Coordinates of C-alpha atoms in Angstrom, one line a residue:
X1 CA -37.2 5.7 -71.9
X2 CA -38.3 8.7 -69.5
X3 CA -41.9 9.4 -71.5
X4 CA -42.2 5.9 -71.0
X5 CA -41.5 6.3 -67.2
X6 CA -43.8 9.3 -67.2
X7 CA -47.1 6.7 -67.5
X8 CA -46.5 4.6 -65.2
X9 CA -48.8 5.9 -62.4
X10 CA -51.9 4.8 -65.2
X11 CA -50.6 1.7 -65.5
X12 CA -51.9 -0.3 -62.5
X13 CA -55.7 0.8 -63.5
X14 CA -55.0 0.2 -67.1
X15 CA -53.7 -3.2 -67.0
X16 CA -55.9 -5.1 -65.1
X17 CA -58.6 -4.0 -67.2
X18 CA -57.3 -4.8 -70.5
X19 CA -56.3 -8.3 -69.0
X20 CA -59.5 -8.4 -67.4
X21 CA -62.0 -7.5 -70.4
X22 CA -59.4 -9.9 -73.0
X23 CA -60.3 -12.7 -70.4
X24 CA -64.0 -12.0 -70.8
X25 CA -63.6 -13.2 -74.2
X26 CA -61.4 -16.3 -73.7
X27 CA -63.8 -19.6 -73.6
X28 CA -63.5 -20.9 -69.9
X29 CA -61.6 -24.5 -71.1
X30 CA -58.5 -22.2 -72.2
X31 CA -57.1 -23.0 -68.5
X32 CA -53.7 -22.6 -69.0
X33 CA -53.8 -19.2 -71.1
X34 CA -56.2 -18.0 -68.9
X35 CA -54.2 -18.5 -65.7
X36 CA -51.3 -17.1 -68.1
X37 CA -52.2 -13.9 -68.7
X38 CA -53.5 -13.2 -64.9
X39 CA -50.3 -14.4 -63.7
X40 CA -48.0 -12.1 -66.2
X41 CA -50.1 -9.1 -65.5
X42 CA -50.3 -9.6 -61.8
X43 CA -46.5 -10.1 -61.9
X44 CA -46.5 -6.6 -63.8
X45 CA -48.1 -4.3 -61.1
X46 CA -45.8 -5.7 -58.7
X47 CA -43.1 -4.7 -60.8
X48 CA -44.7 -1.3 -61.4
X49 CA -45.4 -0.6 -57.6
X50 CA -42.1 -1.7 -56.6
X51 CA -40.5 0.6 -58.8
X52 CA -42.9 3.7 -57.7
X53 CA -42.0 2.8 -53.9
X54 CA -38.1 2.9 -55.2
X55 CA -38.5 5.9 -57.2
X56 CA -39.6 7.6 -53.9
X57 CA -37.1 6.2 -51.8
X58 CA -34.5 7.4 -54.7
X59 CA -36.2 9.8 -56.5
X60 CA -34.6 10.8 -59.9
X61 CA -34.3 14.2 -61.9
X62 CA -38.3 15.5 -62.9
X63 CA -39.9 12.0 -61.3
X64 CA -41.2 12.2 -58.0
X65 CA -37.9 14.2 -56.7
X66 CA -40.4 16.3 -54.8
X67 CA -42.1 13.1 -53.4
X68 CA -45.1 13.3 -55.3
X69 CA -45.8 13.1 -59.4
X70 CA -49.4 14.1 -60.9
X71 CA -50.7 12.6 -63.6
X72 CA -53.1 14.4 -66.1
X73 CA -55.1 11.9 -68.0
X74 CA -55.8 13.6 -71.4
X75 CA -53.5 16.4 -70.5
X76 CA -56.1 18.9 -68.5
X77 CA -54.5 20.2 -65.4
X78 CA -56.6 20.3 -61.9
X79 CA -58.8 20.6 -60.6
X80 CA -60.4 20.6 -64.3
X81 CA -59.0 17.4 -65.1
X82 CA -59.0 13.8 -63.4
X83 CA -55.7 13.3 -61.9
X84 CA -54.1 10.4 -60.5
X85 CA -51.8 11.2 -57.6
X86 CA -48.7 9.2 -56.5
X87 CA -47.2 10.0 -53.3
X88 CA -45.3 7.8 -50.9
X89 CA -48.8 7.0 -49.5
X90 CA -50.6 5.5 -52.8
X91 CA -47.5 4.2 -53.4
X92 CA -47.1 2.0 -50.2
X93 CA -51.1 1.0 -50.9
X94 CA -50.6 -0.3 -54.2
X95 CA -47.0 -2.5 -53.2
X96 CA -48.9 -3.7 -50.0
X97 CA -52.4 -4.9 -53.1
X98 CA -50.3 -5.9 -55.5
X99 CA -48.0 -7.8 -52.6
X100 CA -51.1 -9.9 -52.0
X101 CA -52.6 -10.1 -54.9
X102 CA -49.8 -12.5 -56.4
X103 CA -50.0 -14.9 -54.1
X104 CA -53.8 -15.1 -53.3
X105 CA -53.6 -15.5 -57.3
X106 CA -51.3 -18.1 -57.4
X107 CA -53.2 -19.6 -54.4
X108 CA -56.4 -19.9 -56.6
X109 CA -54.9 -21.9 -59.5
X110 CA -54.8 -25.1 -57.0
X111 CA -58.2 -25.2 -57.7
X112 CA -60.5 -22.1 -56.7
X113 CA -60.1 -20.7 -60.1
X114 CA -61.9 -23.6 -61.5
X115 CA -65.1 -23.5 -59.0
X116 CA -66.9 -20.9 -61.1
X117 CA -66.6 -18.6 -64.2
X118 CA -65.0 -15.7 -64.9
X119 CA -62.8 -15.4 -61.6
X120 CA -60.0 -14.1 -63.4
X121 CA -61.4 -11.8 -64.7
X122 CA -63.2 -10.6 -61.6
X123 CA -60.1 -10.5 -59.4
X124 CA -58.2 -8.1 -62.1
X125 CA -61.0 -5.6 -62.1
X126 CA -61.0 -5.8 -58.5
X127 CA -57.4 -5.1 -58.4
X128 CA -58.1 -2.1 -61.0
X129 CA -60.5 -0.9 -58.1
X130 CA -58.2 -0.8 -55.7
X131 CA -55.1 0.1 -57.5
X132 CA -57.6 3.2 -58.8
X133 CA -59.0 4.5 -55.1
X134 CA -55.1 5.0 -54.2
X135 CA -54.4 6.7 -56.9
X136 CA -56.8 9.0 -57.9
X137 CA -57.0 13.0 -56.6
X138 CA -61.1 13.4 -56.6
X139 CA -63.6 12.5 -55.1
X140 CA -66.0 11.6 -58.4
X141 CA -63.0 8.6 -59.5
X142 CA -63.0 7.5 -56.0
X143 CA -66.6 6.8 -56.3
X144 CA -65.9 5.0 -60.0
X145 CA -63.4 2.9 -58.3
X146 CA -65.2 2.2 -55.2
X147 CA -68.1 0.8 -57.3
X148 CA -65.5 -1.1 -59.4
X149 CA -63.9 -2.9 -56.7
X150 CA -67.5 -3.7 -55.6
X151 CA -69.1 -5.0 -58.4
X152 CA -65.8 -7.4 -58.7
X153 CA -66.1 -8.7 -55.3
X154 CA -69.3 -9.3 -55.7
X155 CA -69.0 -12.0 -58.1
X156 CA -66.1 -12.8 -56.4
X157 CA -68.2 -13.5 -53.6
X158 CA -70.8 -15.7 -55.1
X159 CA -68.0 -17.6 -56.7
X160 CA -68.3 -21.3 -56.6
X161 CA -72.2 -20.8 -55.5
X162 CA -74.1 -22.2 -52.8
X163 CA -77.3 -21.4 -50.6
X164 CA -74.7 -20.2 -47.7
X165 CA -72.6 -17.6 -49.8
X166 CA -75.8 -16.6 -52.1
X167 CA -77.2 -15.6 -48.7
X168 CA -74.1 -14.0 -47.6
X169 CA -74.2 -11.9 -50.7
X170 CA -77.5 -10.7 -50.6
X171 CA -76.3 -9.1 -47.0
X172 CA -73.4 -7.9 -48.8
X173 CA -74.9 -6.3 -51.5
X174 CA -77.7 -4.5 -49.9
X175 CA -75.0 -3.5 -47.0
X176 CA -72.3 -1.3 -50.4
X177 CA -75.3 -0.1 -52.2
X178 CA -76.6 1.9 -49.4
X179 CA -72.6 2.8 -48.6
X180 CA -73.3 3.8 -52.7
X181 CA -76.0 6.0 -52.4
X182 CA -74.7 7.2 -48.4
X183 CA -71.6 7.8 -50.9
X184 CA -72.8 10.2 -53.6
X185 CA -75.2 11.9 -51.1
X186 CA -72.3 13.3 -49.6
X187 CA -70.0 14.0 -52.9
X188 CA -73.3 16.1 -54.3
X189 CA -73.5 18.2 -51.1
X190 CA -69.6 18.5 -51.3
X191 CA -69.9 19.6 -54.5
X192 CA -72.7 21.9 -54.0
X193 CA -71.1 23.8 -51.5
X194 CA -67.1 23.6 -53.2
X195 CA -68.2 23.6 -56.8
X196 CA -65.1 21.1 -57.4
X197 CA -64.3 17.4 -56.3
X198 CA -60.8 17.6 -56.9
X199 CA -59.4 16.7 -53.5
X200 CA -56.5 18.9 -53.3
X201 CA -58.9 21.8 -54.4
X202 CA -61.2 20.6 -51.6
X203 CA -58.1 21.4 -49.1
X204 CA -57.6 25.1 -50.3
X205 CA -61.4 26.3 -50.5
X206 CA -62.0 24.1 -46.9
X207 CA -59.1 26.6 -45.6
X208 CA -61.7 30.0 -46.5
X209 CA -65.0 28.7 -46.9
X210 CA -67.8 30.8 -45.3
X211 CA -69.4 30.2 -42.2
X212 CA -72.5 29.0 -44.1
X213 CA -70.9 27.2 -46.6
X214 CA -69.2 25.9 -44.0
X215 CA -71.8 23.7 -42.5
X216 CA -73.4 22.9 -44.9
X217 CA -69.6 21.6 -46.5
X218 CA -69.6 19.7 -43.4
X219 CA -72.3 17.7 -43.6
X220 CA -71.9 16.4 -46.8
X221 CA -68.4 16.0 -45.6
X222 CA -69.6 13.6 -42.7
X223 CA -71.9 12.1 -44.8
X224 CA -69.2 10.3 -47.0
X225 CA -67.1 10.2 -43.6
X226 CA -70.3 7.7 -42.9
X227 CA -69.4 5.5 -46.2
X228 CA -66.0 5.6 -45.4
X229 CA -66.2 3.8 -42.3
X230 CA -68.8 1.3 -43.7
X231 CA -66.0 0.4 -45.9
X232 CA -63.6 0.6 -43.6
X233 CA -65.5 -1.8 -40.9
X234 CA -66.1 0.7 -37.8
X235 CA -69.0 -0.6 -35.3
X236 CA -72.1 -0.7 -35.5
X237 CA -71.7 -0.8 -39.3
X238 CA -69.6 -4.0 -39.7
X239 CA -72.5 -6.2 -38.9
X240 CA -72.2 -7.8 -42.6
X241 CA -68.1 -8.4 -42.3
X242 CA -67.8 -12.0 -40.2
X243 CA -70.8 -13.7 -42.4
X244 CA -69.4 -12.4 -45.4
X245 CA -65.9 -13.2 -45.0
X246 CA -66.9 -16.5 -43.7
X247 CA -68.6 -17.6 -46.8
X248 CA -66.4 -16.6 -48.9
X249 CA -64.3 -18.7 -50.4
X250 CA -59.9 -18.8 -49.0
X251 CA -58.3 -16.7 -52.1
X252 CA -61.4 -14.4 -52.0
X253 CA -61.5 -13.8 -48.1
X254 CA -57.7 -13.5 -48.3
X255 CA -58.4 -10.5 -51.1
X256 CA -60.7 -8.7 -49.1
X257 CA -58.3 -8.8 -46.1
X258 CA -57.6 -5.5 -48.2
X259 CA -60.6 -3.8 -48.7
X260 CA -61.0 -2.6 -45.2
X261 CA -58.2 -0.8 -45.4
X262 CA -59.6 1.4 -48.5
X263 CA -62.0 3.2 -46.2
X264 CA -59.2 3.6 -43.8
X265 CA -57.0 4.7 -46.6
X266 CA -59.8 7.3 -47.8
X267 CA -60.4 8.8 -44.3
X268 CA -56.6 9.2 -43.9
X269 CA -56.0 11.0 -47.2
X270 CA -59.5 12.7 -46.7
X271 CA -58.3 13.6 -43.1
X272 CA -54.8 15.4 -44.0
X273 CA -56.1 17.4 -47.0
X274 CA -59.1 18.9 -44.6
X275 CA -56.8 19.8 -41.5
X276 CA -56.8 23.4 -41.3
X277 CA -55.1 24.8 -38.1
X278 CA -57.5 25.9 -34.7
X279 CA -60.3 24.6 -37.4
X280 CA -61.8 21.5 -36.4
X281 CA -61.5 18.7 -39.5
X282 CA -65.0 17.2 -40.1
X283 CA -63.8 13.8 -39.9
X284 CA -62.3 14.2 -36.6
X285 CA -63.7 14.4 -32.9
X286 CA -64.8 12.3 -29.9
X287 CA -67.7 10.4 -31.9
X288 CA -64.9 9.0 -34.1
X289 CA -62.8 7.9 -31.5
X290 CA -64.8 6.2 -28.9
X291 CA -66.8 4.1 -32.1
X292 CA -63.3 3.2 -33.2
X293 CA -62.2 2.1 -29.5
X294 CA -66.1 -0.1 -29.7
X295 CA -65.1 -1.9 -32.9
X296 CA -62.1 -2.8 -31.1
X297 CA -63.8 -4.3 -28.6
X298 CA -66.5 -6.0 -30.9
X299 CA -63.2 -7.4 -32.0
X300 CA -62.0 -8.6 -29.2
X301 CA -65.7 -10.2 -28.1
X302 CA -65.7 -11.9 -31.6
X303 CA -62.9 -13.3 -31.4
X304 CA -63.0 -15.0 -28.1
X305 CA -66.2 -16.2 -29.2
X306 CA -65.6 -17.6 -32.4
X307 CA -65.7 -20.8 -33.2
X308 CA -64.3 -21.3 -37.4
X309 CA -61.0 -20.3 -38.2
X310 CA -62.4 -18.0 -40.7
X311 CA -64.9 -16.2 -38.5
X312 CA -61.8 -15.8 -36.0
X313 CA -59.9 -14.8 -38.3
X314 CA -62.8 -11.5 -39.7
X315 CA -62.9 -10.4 -36.3
X316 CA -59.3 -9.5 -36.2
X317 CA -59.7 -8.2 -39.1
X318 CA -62.4 -5.6 -37.4
X319 CA -59.9 -5.5 -34.7
X320 CA -56.6 -4.2 -36.9
X321 CA -59.3 -1.4 -38.1
X322 CA -60.7 -0.6 -35.0
X323 CA -57.0 -0.2 -33.7
X324 CA -56.0 2.0 -36.7
X325 CA -58.8 4.6 -36.5
X326 CA -58.6 5.1 -33.2
X327 CA -55.3 6.1 -33.3
X328 CA -55.8 8.6 -35.9
X329 CA -59.0 9.9 -34.6
X330 CA -56.8 10.3 -31.1
X331 CA -54.4 12.8 -33.3
X332 CA -51.2 11.5 -31.9
X333 CA -49.3 12.6 -34.6
X334 CA -46.0 10.9 -33.5
X335 CA -48.0 7.5 -33.9
X336 CA -48.6 8.0 -37.7
X337 CA -45.3 6.4 -38.9
X338 CA -46.2 3.5 -36.6
X339 CA -50.0 2.9 -37.8
X340 CA -48.6 2.7 -40.9
X341 CA -46.4 0.3 -40.1
X342 CA -49.3 -2.0 -38.6
X343 CA -51.4 -1.2 -41.6
X344 CA -48.6 -3.3 -43.7
X345 CA -48.2 -5.9 -41.1
X346 CA -51.4 -6.7 -40.6
X347 CA -52.8 -7.4 -43.8
X348 CA -50.2 -10.0 -44.9
X349 CA -50.8 -11.7 -41.6
X350 CA -55.1 -11.3 -42.4
X351 CA -54.7 -12.9 -45.9
X352 CA -52.1 -15.1 -45.0
X353 CA -54.8 -16.2 -42.0
X354 CA -57.5 -16.5 -44.8
X355 CA -55.4 -19.2 -47.1
X356 CA -54.7 -21.1 -43.6
X357 CA -58.4 -21.9 -42.8
X358 CA -58.7 -23.0 -46.4
X359 CA -56.0 -26.1 -46.0
X360 CA -56.9 -26.4 -42.3
X361 CA -60.3 -27.4 -43.5
X362 CA -58.8 -30.3 -45.1
X363 CA -57.7 -32.1 -41.8
X364 CA -60.8 -34.8 -40.4
X365 CA -61.4 -34.7 -37.0
X366 CA -63.4 -36.8 -35.1
X367 CA -67.2 -35.7 -33.9
X368 CA -66.2 -36.7 -30.4
X369 CA -62.8 -34.1 -29.7
X370 CA -64.6 -31.3 -32.2
X371 CA -67.3 -29.2 -31.7
X372 CA -67.3 -27.2 -34.6
X373 CA -69.2 -27.7 -37.2
X374 CA -68.2 -27.8 -40.7
X375 CA -67.4 -24.6 -42.5
X376 CA -70.7 -25.5 -45.5
X377 CA -68.9 -22.7 -48.3
X378 CA -65.3 -23.8 -48.9
X379 CA -65.7 -27.2 -51.2
X380 CA -68.6 -27.4 -52.3
X381 CA -69.6 -25.1 -55.8
X382 CA -71.5 -25.2 -58.7
X383 CA -69.9 -26.0 -61.9
X384 CA -71.7 -25.9 -65.1
X385 CA -74.7 -25.9 -63.1
X386 CA -74.3 -29.1 -61.3
X387 CA -74.1 -29.7 -57.9
X388 CA -69.8 -30.0 -58.0
X389 CA -67.4 -31.4 -54.8
X390 CA -63.9 -31.0 -54.8
X391 CA -62.1 -34.0 -54.8
X392 CA -58.9 -35.4 -54.0
X393 CA -58.1 -36.5 -57.5
X394 CA -59.1 -33.0 -59.2
X395 CA -57.3 -30.6 -56.0
X396 CA -54.5 -33.1 -57.3
X397 CA -54.4 -32.0 -61.0
X398 CA -51.8 -29.0 -60.4
X399 CA -48.8 -29.3 -58.5
X400 CA -47.4 -32.3 -56.1
X401 CA -48.2 -33.0 -52.1
X402 CA -45.8 -31.6 -49.9
X403 CA -44.0 -33.3 -47.3
X404 CA -44.3 -33.2 -44.0
X405 CA -47.9 -31.0 -44.5
X406 CA -49.1 -30.8 -41.2
X407 CA -45.7 -29.1 -39.7
X408 CA -45.7 -26.3 -42.6
X409 CA -49.3 -25.8 -41.4
X410 CA -48.8 -25.8 -37.6
X411 CA -45.3 -23.2 -38.1
X412 CA -47.3 -20.8 -40.6
X413 CA -50.3 -21.1 -38.1
X414 CA -48.1 -19.6 -35.0
X415 CA -46.2 -16.9 -37.3
X416 CA -49.6 -16.0 -38.5
X417 CA -50.5 -15.4 -34.8
X418 CA -47.3 -14.1 -34.1
X419 CA -48.2 -11.2 -36.2
X420 CA -51.4 -10.8 -35.4
X421 CA -51.6 -10.2 -31.9
X422 CA -48.1 -8.1 -32.2
X423 CA -46.0 -10.9 -30.6
X424 CA -42.2 -10.1 -30.6
X425 CA -39.8 -10.7 -32.7
X426 CA -41.6 -9.8 -36.0
X427 CA -42.6 -6.5 -36.8
X428 CA -46.5 -6.8 -35.8
X429 CA -44.7 -6.7 -32.4
X430 CA -42.2 -3.5 -33.7
X431 CA -46.2 -1.4 -34.7
X432 CA -47.8 -1.9 -31.7
X433 CA -44.3 -0.7 -29.6
X434 CA -44.4 2.2 -31.1
X435 CA -47.8 2.8 -31.1
X436 CA -48.2 2.1 -27.6
X437 CA -44.6 3.9 -26.6
X438 CA -46.4 6.9 -28.6
X439 CA -49.6 7.1 -26.5
X440 CA -47.6 7.0 -23.3
X441 CA -45.8 9.7 -24.4
X442 CA -49.8 11.1 -25.1
X443 CA -50.5 9.7 -21.7
X444 CA -47.6 11.4 -19.7
X445 CA -47.6 14.9 -22.0
X446 CA -51.8 15.5 -22.0
X447 CA -52.7 13.5 -18.8
X448 CA -55.1 11.8 -21.7
X449 CA -58.0 9.4 -20.1
X450 CA -58.3 8.7 -24.0
X451 CA -54.7 7.3 -24.7
X452 CA -54.9 5.4 -21.4
X453 CA -58.3 3.5 -22.6
X454 CA -56.9 3.5 -26.2
X455 CA -53.1 1.7 -24.8
X456 CA -55.4 -0.5 -22.6
X457 CA -57.9 -1.2 -25.6
X458 CA -54.5 -2.5 -27.9
X459 CA -53.1 -4.8 -24.9
X460 CA -56.4 -6.4 -24.5
X461 CA -56.8 -7.0 -28.0
X462 CA -53.4 -8.4 -28.3
X463 CA -54.6 -10.9 -25.4
X464 CA -57.4 -12.0 -26.6
X465 CA -56.6 -12.6 -30.1
X466 CA -53.2 -14.8 -28.5
X467 CA -55.8 -16.8 -26.6
X468 CA -58.3 -17.2 -29.6
X469 CA -55.6 -18.3 -32.1
X470 CA -54.2 -20.5 -29.5
X471 CA -57.0 -22.5 -28.6
X472 CA -58.4 -22.7 -32.4
X473 CA -54.7 -24.0 -32.9
X474 CA -54.6 -26.5 -30.4
X475 CA -58.5 -27.6 -31.3
X476 CA -57.5 -28.0 -34.9
X477 CA -53.4 -29.0 -34.7
X478 CA -53.6 -31.4 -30.9
X479 CA -57.1 -32.8 -31.7
X480 CA -57.1 -36.7 -31.8
X481 CA -57.9 -38.3 -34.7
X482 CA -57.0 -35.5 -37.0
X483 CA -55.3 -36.9 -40.8
X484 CA -52.4 -35.2 -42.0
X485 CA -54.2 -32.9 -45.3
X486 CA -52.9 -33.1 -48.8
X487 CA -50.8 -30.5 -49.4
X488 CA -49.1 -28.6 -52.9
X489 CA -46.3 -26.4 -53.2
X490 CA -48.8 -24.3 -55.1
X491 CA -50.5 -23.8 -52.1
X492 CA -47.5 -23.9 -49.5
X493 CA -45.9 -21.2 -51.4
X494 CA -48.4 -18.3 -51.2
X495 CA -48.3 -18.8 -47.9
X496 CA -44.7 -19.1 -47.0
X497 CA -44.3 -16.0 -49.1
X498 CA -46.6 -13.9 -46.7
X499 CA -44.8 -15.0 -43.8
X500 CA -41.5 -14.4 -45.1
X501 CA -42.3 -10.9 -46.4
X502 CA -43.4 -10.0 -42.8
X503 CA -40.3 -11.4 -42.0
X504 CA -38.1 -9.5 -44.7
X505 CA -40.6 -6.5 -43.1
X506 CA -39.1 -7.0 -39.5
X507 CA -35.3 -7.2 -40.6
X508 CA -35.6 -4.1 -42.7
X509 CA -37.6 -2.5 -40.3
X510 CA -35.1 0.7 -40.0
X511 CA -35.7 1.8 -43.8
X512 CA -39.0 1.1 -43.5
X513 CA -39.8 3.2 -40.8
X514 CA -37.8 5.6 -42.7
X515 CA -40.0 5.6 -45.4
X516 CA -43.5 5.5 -43.3
X517 CA -41.9 8.9 -41.1
X518 CA -41.8 10.5 -44.7
X519 CA -45.2 9.3 -45.5
X520 CA -46.7 10.6 -42.0
X521 CA -44.6 14.0 -42.4
X522 CA -46.8 14.1 -45.4
X523 CA -49.9 13.9 -44.0
X524 CA -49.1 16.3 -41.4
X525 CA -48.4 18.8 -44.2
X526 CA -50.9 18.4 -46.5
X527 CA -49.2 21.9 -48.8
X528 CA -46.9 19.8 -50.5
X529 CA -49.9 17.4 -51.7
X530 CA -51.6 20.4 -53.3
X531 CA -49.3 22.4 -54.2
X532 CA -48.3 19.5 -56.1
X533 CA -51.7 18.8 -58.0
X534 CA -52.4 22.9 -58.1
X535 CA -48.8 24.3 -58.5
X536 CA -50.4 27.6 -59.4
X537 CA -53.2 28.1 -56.6
X538 CA -52.0 30.0 -52.9
X539 CA -52.3 27.9 -50.4
X540 CA -52.4 28.0 -46.7
X541 CA -49.4 26.5 -44.6

């Protein structure tokens, strides 16, 4: 049994790979079989991620007892072999990814998986790329997993193709191919100087690098950071994001909510490993702080100007990415754990909001009271090469309609608004309050104007989101002429699950913060991570 448990770190990559490949060979007509395989694979990923987090909370002898587990593929040890690393941060991201993938998949079973081909395969490959990006211990394989998840996202974005999605998809592909090229250039420069791409080994070599080599290394890391910032949706590199998220179908946009956080995770991980005392970190600096604050204000303006719910949620995702990286860039140590709490609170809220947007589009409002043009992307698709409109009969094939549908949508909308804007009593408020409290301490102790600027930006983002979402909700649910949409349990359950997950994090805020405090401590002390990956290498404190 212990031998099997030691192979758990690789299963979040292997399982979706095998499942996605198998689903490619099954006929599209085998709907139940395809859905069952995808559902079982995703459930297995949820169970594995949950168990890895559990092992970190209650370590067993020989298994994650030091807070990290290194899995050497093929038995080749680092830095020469490929390693997967499970620590508190990567396990947290695995669990978050699985927790949103399951409700998104269930929601898709209502109809979205049938408006095009190979939906389940592409979703599994996307999960494989995300899991691999969170687990990998070297930069080259981080690039590989980035390309896997991006390739899958290209297909998912164009799933149920129409002119709007194709246009947005071309922009999305062009931007991300450019980002991949920038990523490769940065990796090549780093490898040319350091002779390794293992993240832990780079942390060791960076501390003792000669001045001449350090300049070229910093240039490579800076170029790599630009690629990460493109993935994180930082202004002005995020012009593609609102249109892309608006054009995607609701479950695809919901799954995309975590993709910007891959860039945030990568910056956190590399920034931690390259943090050497009395040495400026390549990822740090005023340019990053002011760029992320500008991202927050870009999101604020976008939320106030948005007329579609999906576009409004997309700008809130941008504002959340800017919030996360702005606090990290400011370098307030006590704010890192609240940042992680805000991360795991904002992703389920954004995911649920995109799913709600797909359901609220069925509200029929007359042209006199509703000035927003209907989104032309959600219900129009191509099936077997012919234009296909998803009608009421097809929507009723899976599940049954729920009673009081409008009341459910309204309550779900209010709950997601509270989570996204940081209003009490849910976990979003706890996260924002903790961040502002830590920033106030830094502002008072260090007389930092940057800390005050970030506090004002955080409060402005909350008020702007509250105003924009309230206005959008009133127009959707209180407008004269709206009719009750038909919703099925299979659509309502995923949204209810994500909201209940946020409620559970609120109730268990104490234990959750204890876990996040330990994760933040590891980010502040990267020598633990480096010693686990390179046990024979001397590491500077």
